[in-house]
PDB file of C-alpha atoms in Angstrom:
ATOM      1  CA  UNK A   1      51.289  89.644  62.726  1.00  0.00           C
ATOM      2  CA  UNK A   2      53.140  86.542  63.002  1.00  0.00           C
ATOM      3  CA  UNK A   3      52.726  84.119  66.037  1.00  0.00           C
ATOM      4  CA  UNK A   4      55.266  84.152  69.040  1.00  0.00           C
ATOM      5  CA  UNK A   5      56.851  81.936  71.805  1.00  0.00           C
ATOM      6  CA  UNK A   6      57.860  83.269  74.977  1.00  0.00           C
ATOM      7  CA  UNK A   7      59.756  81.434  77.495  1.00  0.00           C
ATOM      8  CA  UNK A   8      60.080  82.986  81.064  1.00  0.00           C
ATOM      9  CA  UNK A   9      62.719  82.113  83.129  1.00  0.00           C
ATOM     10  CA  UNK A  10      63.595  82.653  87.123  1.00  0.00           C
ATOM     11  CA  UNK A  11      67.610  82.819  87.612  1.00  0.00           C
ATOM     12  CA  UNK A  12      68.565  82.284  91.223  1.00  0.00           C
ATOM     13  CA  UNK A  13      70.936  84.327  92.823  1.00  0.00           C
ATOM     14  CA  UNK A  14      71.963  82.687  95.826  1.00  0.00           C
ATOM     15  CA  UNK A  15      73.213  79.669  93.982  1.00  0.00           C
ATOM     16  CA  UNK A  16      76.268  79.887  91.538  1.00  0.00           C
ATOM     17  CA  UNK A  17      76.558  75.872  91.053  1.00  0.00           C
ATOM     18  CA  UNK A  18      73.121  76.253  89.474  1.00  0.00           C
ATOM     19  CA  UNK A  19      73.670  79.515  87.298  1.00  0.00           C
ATOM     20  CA  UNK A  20      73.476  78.489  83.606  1.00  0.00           C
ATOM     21  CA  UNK A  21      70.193  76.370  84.227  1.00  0.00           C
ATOM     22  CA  UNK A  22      67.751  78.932  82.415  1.00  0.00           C
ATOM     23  CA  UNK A  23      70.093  78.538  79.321  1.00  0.00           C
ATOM     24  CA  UNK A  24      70.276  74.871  79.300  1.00  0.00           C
ATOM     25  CA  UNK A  25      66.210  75.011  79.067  1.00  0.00           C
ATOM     26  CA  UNK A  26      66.314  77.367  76.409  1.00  0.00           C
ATOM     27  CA  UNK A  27      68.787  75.144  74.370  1.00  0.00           C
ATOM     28  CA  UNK A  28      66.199  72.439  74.626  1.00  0.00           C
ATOM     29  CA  UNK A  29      63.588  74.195  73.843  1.00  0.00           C
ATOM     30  CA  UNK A  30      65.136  76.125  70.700  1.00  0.00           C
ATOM     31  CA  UNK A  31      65.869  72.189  69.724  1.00  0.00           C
ATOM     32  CA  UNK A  32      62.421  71.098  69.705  1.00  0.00           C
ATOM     33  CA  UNK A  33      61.415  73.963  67.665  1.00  0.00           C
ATOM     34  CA  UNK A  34      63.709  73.354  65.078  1.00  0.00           C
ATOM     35  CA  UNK A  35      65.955  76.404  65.300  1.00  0.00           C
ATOM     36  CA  UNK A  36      69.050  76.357  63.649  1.00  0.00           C
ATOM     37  CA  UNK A  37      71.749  74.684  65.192  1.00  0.00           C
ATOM     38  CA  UNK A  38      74.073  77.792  65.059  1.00  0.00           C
ATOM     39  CA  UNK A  39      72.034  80.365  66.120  1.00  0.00           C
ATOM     40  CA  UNK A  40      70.813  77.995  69.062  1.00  0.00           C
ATOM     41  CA  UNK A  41      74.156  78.276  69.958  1.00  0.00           C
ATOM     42  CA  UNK A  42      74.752  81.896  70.009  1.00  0.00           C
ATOM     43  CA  UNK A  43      71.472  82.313  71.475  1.00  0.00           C
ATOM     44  CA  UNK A  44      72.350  79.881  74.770  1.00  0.00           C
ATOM     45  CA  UNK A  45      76.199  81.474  75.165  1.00  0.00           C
ATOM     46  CA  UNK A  46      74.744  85.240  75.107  1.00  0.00           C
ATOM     47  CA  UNK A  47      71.836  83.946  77.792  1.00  0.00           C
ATOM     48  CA  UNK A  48      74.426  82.022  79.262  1.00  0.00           C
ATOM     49  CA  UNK A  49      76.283  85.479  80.107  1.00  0.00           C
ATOM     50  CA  UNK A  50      74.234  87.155  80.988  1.00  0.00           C
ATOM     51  CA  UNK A  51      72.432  84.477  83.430  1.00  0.00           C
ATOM     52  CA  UNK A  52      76.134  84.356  85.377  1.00  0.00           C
ATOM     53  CA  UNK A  53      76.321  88.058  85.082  1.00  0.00           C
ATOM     54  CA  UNK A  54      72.806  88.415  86.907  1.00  0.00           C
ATOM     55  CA  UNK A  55      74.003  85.541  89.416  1.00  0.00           C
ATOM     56  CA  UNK A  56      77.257  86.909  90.111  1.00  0.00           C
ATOM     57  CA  UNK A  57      76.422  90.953  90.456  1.00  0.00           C
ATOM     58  CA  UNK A  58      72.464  91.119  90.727  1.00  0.00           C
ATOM     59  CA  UNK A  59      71.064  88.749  93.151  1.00  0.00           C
ATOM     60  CA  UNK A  60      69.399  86.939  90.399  1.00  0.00           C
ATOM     61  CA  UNK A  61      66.474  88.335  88.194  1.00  0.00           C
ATOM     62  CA  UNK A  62      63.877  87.010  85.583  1.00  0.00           C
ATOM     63  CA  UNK A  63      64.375  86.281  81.647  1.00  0.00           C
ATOM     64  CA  UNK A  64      62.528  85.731  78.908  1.00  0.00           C
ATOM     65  CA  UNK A  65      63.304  84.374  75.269  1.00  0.00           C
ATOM     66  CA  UNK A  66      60.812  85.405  72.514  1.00  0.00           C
ATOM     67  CA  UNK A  67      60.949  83.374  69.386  1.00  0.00           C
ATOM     68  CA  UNK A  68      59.090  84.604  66.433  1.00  0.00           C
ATOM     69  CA  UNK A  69      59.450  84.743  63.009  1.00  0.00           C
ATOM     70  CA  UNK A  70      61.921  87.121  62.302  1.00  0.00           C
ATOM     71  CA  UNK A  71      63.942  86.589  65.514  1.00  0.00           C
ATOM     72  CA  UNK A  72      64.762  85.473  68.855  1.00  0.00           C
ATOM     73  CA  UNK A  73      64.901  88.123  71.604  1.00  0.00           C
ATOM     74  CA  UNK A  74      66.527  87.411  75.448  1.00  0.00           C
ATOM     75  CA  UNK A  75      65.341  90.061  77.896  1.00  0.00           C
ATOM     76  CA  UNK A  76      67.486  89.563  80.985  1.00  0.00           C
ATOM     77  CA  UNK A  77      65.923  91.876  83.733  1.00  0.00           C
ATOM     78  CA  UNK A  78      67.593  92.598  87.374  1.00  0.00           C
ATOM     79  CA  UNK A  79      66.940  94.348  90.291  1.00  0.00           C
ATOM     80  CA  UNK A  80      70.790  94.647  91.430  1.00  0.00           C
ATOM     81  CA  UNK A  81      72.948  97.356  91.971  1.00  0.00           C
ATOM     82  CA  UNK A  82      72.653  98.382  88.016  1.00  0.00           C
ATOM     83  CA  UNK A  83      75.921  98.940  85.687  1.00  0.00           C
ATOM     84  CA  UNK A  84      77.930 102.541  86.956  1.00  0.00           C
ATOM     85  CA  UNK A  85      80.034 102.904  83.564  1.00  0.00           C
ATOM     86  CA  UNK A  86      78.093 100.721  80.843  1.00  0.00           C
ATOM     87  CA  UNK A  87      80.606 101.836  78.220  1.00  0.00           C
ATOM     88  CA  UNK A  88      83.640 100.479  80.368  1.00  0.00           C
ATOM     89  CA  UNK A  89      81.291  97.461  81.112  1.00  0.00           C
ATOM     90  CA  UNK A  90      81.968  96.743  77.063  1.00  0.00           C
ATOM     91  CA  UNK A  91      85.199  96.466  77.410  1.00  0.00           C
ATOM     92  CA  UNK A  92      87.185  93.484  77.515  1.00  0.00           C
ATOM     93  CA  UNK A  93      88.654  92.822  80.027  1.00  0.00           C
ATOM     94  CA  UNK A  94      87.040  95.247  82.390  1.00  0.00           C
ATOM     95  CA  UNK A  95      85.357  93.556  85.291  1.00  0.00           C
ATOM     96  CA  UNK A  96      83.984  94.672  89.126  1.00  0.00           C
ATOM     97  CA  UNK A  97      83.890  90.941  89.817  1.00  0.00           C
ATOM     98  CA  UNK A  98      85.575  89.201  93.095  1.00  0.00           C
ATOM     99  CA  UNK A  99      88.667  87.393  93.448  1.00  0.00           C
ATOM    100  CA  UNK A 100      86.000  84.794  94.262  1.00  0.00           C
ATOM    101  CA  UNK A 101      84.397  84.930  91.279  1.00  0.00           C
ATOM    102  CA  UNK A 102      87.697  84.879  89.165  1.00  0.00           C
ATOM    103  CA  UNK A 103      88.532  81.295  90.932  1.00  0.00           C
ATOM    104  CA  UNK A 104      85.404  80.374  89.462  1.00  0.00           C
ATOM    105  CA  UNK A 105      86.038  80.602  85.582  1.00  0.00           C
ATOM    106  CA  UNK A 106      83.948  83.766  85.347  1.00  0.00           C
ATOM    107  CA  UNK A 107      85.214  87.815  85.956  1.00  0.00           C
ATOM    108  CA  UNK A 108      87.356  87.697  82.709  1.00  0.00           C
ATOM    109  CA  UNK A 109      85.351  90.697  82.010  1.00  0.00           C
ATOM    110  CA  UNK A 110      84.447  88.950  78.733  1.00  0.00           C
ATOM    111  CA  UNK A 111      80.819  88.628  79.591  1.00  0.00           C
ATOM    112  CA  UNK A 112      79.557  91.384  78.370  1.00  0.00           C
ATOM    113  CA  UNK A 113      81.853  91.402  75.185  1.00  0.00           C
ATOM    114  CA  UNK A 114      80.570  87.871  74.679  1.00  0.00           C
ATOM    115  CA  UNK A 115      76.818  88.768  74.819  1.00  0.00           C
ATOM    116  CA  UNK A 116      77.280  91.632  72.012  1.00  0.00           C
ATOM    117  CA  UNK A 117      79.702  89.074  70.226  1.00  0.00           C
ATOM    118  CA  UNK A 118      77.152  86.722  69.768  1.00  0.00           C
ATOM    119  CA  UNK A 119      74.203  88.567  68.991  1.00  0.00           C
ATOM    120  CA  UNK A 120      72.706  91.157  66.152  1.00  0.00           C
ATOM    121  CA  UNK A 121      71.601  93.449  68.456  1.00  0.00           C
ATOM    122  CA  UNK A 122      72.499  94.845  72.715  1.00  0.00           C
ATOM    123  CA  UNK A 123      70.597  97.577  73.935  1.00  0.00           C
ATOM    124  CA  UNK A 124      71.949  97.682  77.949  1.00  0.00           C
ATOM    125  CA  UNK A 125      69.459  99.921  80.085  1.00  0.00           C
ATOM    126  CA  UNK A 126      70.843 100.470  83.779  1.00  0.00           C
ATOM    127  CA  UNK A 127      70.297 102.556  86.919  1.00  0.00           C
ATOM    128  CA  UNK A 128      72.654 102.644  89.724  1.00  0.00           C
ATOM    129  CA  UNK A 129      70.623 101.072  92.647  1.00  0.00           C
ATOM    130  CA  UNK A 130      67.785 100.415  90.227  1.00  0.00           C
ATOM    131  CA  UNK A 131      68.528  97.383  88.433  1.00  0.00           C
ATOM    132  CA  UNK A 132      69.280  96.577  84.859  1.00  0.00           C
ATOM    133  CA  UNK A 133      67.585  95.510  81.348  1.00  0.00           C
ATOM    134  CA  UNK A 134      69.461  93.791  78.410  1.00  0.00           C
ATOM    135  CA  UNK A 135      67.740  92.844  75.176  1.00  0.00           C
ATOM    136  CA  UNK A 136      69.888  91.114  72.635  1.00  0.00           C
ATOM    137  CA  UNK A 137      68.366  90.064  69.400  1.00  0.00           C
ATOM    138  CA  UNK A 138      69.450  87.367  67.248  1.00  0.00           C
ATOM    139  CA  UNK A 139      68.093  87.007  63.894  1.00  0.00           C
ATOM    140  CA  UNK A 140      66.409  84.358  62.348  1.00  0.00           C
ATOM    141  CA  UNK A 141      66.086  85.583  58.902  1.00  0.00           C
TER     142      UNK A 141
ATOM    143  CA  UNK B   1      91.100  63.883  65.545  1.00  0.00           C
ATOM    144  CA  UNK B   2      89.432  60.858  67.560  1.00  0.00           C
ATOM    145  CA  UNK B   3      89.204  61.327  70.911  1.00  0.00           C
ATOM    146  CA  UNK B   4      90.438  58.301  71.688  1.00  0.00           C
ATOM    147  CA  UNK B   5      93.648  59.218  70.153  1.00  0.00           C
ATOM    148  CA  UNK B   6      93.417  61.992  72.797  1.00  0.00           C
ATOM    149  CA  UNK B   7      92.743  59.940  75.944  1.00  0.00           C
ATOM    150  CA  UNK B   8      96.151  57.903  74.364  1.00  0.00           C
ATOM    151  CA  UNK B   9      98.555  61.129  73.747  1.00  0.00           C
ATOM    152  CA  UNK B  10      97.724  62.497  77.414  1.00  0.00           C
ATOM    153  CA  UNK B  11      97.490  59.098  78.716  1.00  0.00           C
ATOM    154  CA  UNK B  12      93.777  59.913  80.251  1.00  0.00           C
ATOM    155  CA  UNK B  13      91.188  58.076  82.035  1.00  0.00           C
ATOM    156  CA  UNK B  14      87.604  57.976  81.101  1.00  0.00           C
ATOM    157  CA  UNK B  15      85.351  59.613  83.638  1.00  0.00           C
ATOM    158  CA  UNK B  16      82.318  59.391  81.230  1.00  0.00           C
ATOM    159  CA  UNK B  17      80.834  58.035  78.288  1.00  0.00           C
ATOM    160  CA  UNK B  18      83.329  55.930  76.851  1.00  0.00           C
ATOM    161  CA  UNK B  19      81.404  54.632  74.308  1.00  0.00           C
ATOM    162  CA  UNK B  20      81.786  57.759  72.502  1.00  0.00           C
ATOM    163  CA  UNK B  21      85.591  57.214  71.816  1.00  0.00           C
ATOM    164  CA  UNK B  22      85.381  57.302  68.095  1.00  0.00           C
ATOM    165  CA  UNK B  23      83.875  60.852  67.679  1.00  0.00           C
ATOM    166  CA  UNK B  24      86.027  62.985  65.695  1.00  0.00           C
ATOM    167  CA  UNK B  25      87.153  66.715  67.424  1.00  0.00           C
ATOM    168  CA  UNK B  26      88.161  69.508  64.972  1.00  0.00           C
ATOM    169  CA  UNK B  27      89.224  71.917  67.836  1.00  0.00           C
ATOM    170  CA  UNK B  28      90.834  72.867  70.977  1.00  0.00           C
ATOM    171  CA  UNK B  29      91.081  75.436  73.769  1.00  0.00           C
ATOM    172  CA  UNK B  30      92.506  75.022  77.137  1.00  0.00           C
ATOM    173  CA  UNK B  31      91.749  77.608  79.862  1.00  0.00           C
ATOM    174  CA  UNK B  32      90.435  78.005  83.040  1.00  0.00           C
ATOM    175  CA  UNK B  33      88.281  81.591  82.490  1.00  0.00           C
ATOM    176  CA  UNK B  34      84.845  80.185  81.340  1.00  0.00           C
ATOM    177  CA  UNK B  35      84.225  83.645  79.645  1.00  0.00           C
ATOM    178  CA  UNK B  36      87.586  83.284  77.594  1.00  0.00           C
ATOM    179  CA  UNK B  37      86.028  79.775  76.526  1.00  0.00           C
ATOM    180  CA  UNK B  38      83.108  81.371  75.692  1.00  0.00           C
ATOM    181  CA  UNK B  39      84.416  84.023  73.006  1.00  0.00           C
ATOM    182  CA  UNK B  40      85.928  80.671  71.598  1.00  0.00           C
ATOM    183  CA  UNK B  41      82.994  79.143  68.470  1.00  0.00           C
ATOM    184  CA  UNK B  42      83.971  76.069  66.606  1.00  0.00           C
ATOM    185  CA  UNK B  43      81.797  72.954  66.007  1.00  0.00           C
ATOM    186  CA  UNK B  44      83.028  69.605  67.815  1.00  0.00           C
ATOM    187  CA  UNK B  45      85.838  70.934  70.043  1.00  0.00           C
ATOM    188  CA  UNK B  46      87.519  69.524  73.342  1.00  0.00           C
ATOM    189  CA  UNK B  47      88.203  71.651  76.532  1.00  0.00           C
ATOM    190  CA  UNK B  48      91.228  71.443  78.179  1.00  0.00           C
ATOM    191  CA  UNK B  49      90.827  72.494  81.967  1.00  0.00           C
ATOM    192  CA  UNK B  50      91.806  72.641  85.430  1.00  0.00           C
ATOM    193  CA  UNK B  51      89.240  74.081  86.628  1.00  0.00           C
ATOM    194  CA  UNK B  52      86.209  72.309  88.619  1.00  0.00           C
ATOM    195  CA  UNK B  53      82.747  73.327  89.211  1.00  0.00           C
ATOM    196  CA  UNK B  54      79.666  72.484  86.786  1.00  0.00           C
ATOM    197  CA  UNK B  55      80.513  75.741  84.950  1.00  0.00           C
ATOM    198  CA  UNK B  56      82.534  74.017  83.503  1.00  0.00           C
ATOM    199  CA  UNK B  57      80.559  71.463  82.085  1.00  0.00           C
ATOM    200  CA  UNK B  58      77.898  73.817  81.188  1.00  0.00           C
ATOM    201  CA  UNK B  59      80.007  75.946  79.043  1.00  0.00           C
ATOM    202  CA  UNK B  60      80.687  72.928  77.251  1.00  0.00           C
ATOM    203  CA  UNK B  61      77.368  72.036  76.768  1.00  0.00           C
ATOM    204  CA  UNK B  62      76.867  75.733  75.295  1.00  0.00           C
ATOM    205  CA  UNK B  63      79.345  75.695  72.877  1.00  0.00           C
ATOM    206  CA  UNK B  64      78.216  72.325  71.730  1.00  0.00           C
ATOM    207  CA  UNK B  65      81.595  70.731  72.638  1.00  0.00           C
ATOM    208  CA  UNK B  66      82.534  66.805  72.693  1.00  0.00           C
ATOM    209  CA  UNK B  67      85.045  66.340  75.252  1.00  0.00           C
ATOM    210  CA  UNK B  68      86.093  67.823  78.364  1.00  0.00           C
ATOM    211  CA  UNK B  69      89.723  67.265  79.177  1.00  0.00           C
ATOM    212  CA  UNK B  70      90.463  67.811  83.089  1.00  0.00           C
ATOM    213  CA  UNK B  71      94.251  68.161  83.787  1.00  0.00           C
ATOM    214  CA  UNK B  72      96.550  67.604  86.742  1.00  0.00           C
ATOM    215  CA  UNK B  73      94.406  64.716  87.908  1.00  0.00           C
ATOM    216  CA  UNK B  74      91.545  66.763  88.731  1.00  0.00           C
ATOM    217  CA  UNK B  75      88.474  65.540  88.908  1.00  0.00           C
ATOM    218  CA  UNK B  76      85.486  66.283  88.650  1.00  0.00           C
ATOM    219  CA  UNK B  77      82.405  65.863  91.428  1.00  0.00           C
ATOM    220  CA  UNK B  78      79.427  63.697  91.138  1.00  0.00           C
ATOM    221  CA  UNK B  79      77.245  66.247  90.294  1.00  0.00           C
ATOM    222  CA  UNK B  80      79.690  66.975  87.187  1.00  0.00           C
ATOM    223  CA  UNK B  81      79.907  63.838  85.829  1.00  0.00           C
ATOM    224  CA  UNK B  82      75.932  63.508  85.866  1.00  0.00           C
ATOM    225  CA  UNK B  83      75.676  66.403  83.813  1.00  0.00           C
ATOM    226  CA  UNK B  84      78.328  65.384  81.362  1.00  0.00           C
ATOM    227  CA  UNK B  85      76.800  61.866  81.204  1.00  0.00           C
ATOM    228  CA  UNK B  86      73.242  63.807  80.417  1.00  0.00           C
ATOM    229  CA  UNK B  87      74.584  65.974  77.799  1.00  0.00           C
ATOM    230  CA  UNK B  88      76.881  63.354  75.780  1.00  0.00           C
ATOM    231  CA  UNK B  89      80.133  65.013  76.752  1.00  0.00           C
ATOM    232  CA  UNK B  90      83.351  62.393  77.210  1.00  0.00           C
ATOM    233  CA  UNK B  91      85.406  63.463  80.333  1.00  0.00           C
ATOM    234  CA  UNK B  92      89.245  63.130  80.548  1.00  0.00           C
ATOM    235  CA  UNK B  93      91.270  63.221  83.316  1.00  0.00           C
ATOM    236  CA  UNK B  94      95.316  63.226  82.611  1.00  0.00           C
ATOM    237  CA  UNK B  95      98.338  63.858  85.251  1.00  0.00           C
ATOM    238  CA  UNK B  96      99.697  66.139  82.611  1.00  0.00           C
ATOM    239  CA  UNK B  97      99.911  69.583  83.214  1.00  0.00           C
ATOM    240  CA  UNK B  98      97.582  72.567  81.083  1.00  0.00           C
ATOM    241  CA  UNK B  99     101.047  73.268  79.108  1.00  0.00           C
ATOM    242  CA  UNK B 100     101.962  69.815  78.642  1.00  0.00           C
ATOM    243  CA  UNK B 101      98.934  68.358  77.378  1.00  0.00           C
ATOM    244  CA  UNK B 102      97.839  71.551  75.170  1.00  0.00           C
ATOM    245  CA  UNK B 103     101.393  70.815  74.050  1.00  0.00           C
ATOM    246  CA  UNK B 104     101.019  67.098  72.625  1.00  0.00           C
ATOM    247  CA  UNK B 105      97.424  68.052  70.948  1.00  0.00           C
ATOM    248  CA  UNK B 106      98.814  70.309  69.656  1.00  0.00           C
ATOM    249  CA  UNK B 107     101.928  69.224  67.819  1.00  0.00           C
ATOM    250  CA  UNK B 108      99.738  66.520  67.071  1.00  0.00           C
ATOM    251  CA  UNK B 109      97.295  67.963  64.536  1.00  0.00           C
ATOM    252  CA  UNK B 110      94.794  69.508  67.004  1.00  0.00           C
ATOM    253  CA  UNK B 111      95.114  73.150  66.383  1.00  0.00           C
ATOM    254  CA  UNK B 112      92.927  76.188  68.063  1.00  0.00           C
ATOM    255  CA  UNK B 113      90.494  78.244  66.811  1.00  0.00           C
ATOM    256  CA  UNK B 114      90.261  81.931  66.289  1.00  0.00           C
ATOM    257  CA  UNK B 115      88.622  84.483  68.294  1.00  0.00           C
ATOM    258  CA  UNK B 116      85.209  86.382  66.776  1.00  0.00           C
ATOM    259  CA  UNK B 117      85.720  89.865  66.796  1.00  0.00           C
ATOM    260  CA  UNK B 118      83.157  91.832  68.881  1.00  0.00           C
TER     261      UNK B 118
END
């Protein structure tokens, strides 16, 4: 088996100045292991989603970005109110966000879309008043 | 084309790293949704905005951008600028409006960028 790196990450809730933070880090540290420039980039944008998404709707949560040899994997893991309609989630333009939110750049309801858009693989695991799981994979090879 | 010849078209101050003037842009895309920014992927592009809050300048920094554009004299806080100046982004304010300015860049040469499918 090949060797690994696994970065773990603590996204703040309270604090939407700060979202994005997490994937900033990761950026860096996908630099300084040489990883592709483009795939670095799709890599920061889907974490970068999905770190708002967990500020804006979850209260926060924990991720963690895998790098091995075959891939990089982002496992963004909540304990917020969990996605009702995950297929309606997909869509563009769909969003439960606040007016608040909107005034803010974000609640497009492109998050989601942008996460799958960016990556090879988006396996969404939610329960209402549970919390939620997203892995996205991007390959390396 | 050089961002300087940006900061001349929209007539724009320099909030931030000046000395990077000469870089070349290939790109544009002017909104204020973040997200719609985001589904945006071109090497070396410039973001024209009206928006203000560090998301701004983050998204930037994801999408590997050059040059943030701020329009209607906004301008961005402290806290902004330091992350711009950490992340080698030139900031531009103008007075000209979003329509205006995306207007001049782009009957200039500057053209968008299309949209990757999901």
């Amino acid at each position: 088996m090949s060797e690994s790196v696994t970065f773990r990450f603590e996204v703040d809730g309270s604090d939407f100045t700060s979202a994005g933070q997490a994937s900033v880090l990761v950026k860096k540290h996908l630099r300084q292991l040489g990883i592709d420039p483009e795939i670095i980039r799709r890599v920061s944008i889907a974490m970068y989603e999905g770190e708002i998404n967990m500020v804006i709707h979850a209260g926060g949560g924990e991720a963690f970005v895998t790098v091995s040899e075959e891939d990089i994997t982002i496992l963004l893991s909540d304990k917020g109110p969990g996605i009702a309609d995950i297929d309606k989630a997909m869509q563009e333009g769909y969003s439960t966000a606040t007016d608040n939110v909107r005034s803010l750049g974000f609640g497009a309801g492109m998050g989601l879309p942008n996460m799958k858009r960016y990556t090879d693989s988006m396996d969404i695991k939610s329960e209402v008043g549970v919390g939620t799981d997203i892995t996205m994979k991007v390959n390396l090879i | 084309m050089k961002i300087v010849t940006i900061k001349e078209l929209l007539e724009a101050d320099v909030v931030c790293n000046g000395e990077m003037l000469g870089e070349e842009v290939y790109s544009a895309c002017g909104s204020d949704m973040m997200s719609d920014v985001l589904a945006y992927v071109k090497d070396q592009a410039v973001l024209l905005t009206g928006l203000v809050n560090s998301q701004v300048i983050r998204t930037a920094v994801m999408m590997d951008m050059r040059c943030i554009v701020f329009v209607r004299s906004k301008v961005p806080t402290p806290e902004m600028v330091r992350l711009a100046e950490e992340s080698g982004l030139v900031v531009l304010t103008t007075k000209k409006r979003m329509y205006e300015a995306c207007g001049i860049l782009y009957s200039n040469g500057l053209v968008g960028n299309k949209v990757k499918n999901v």
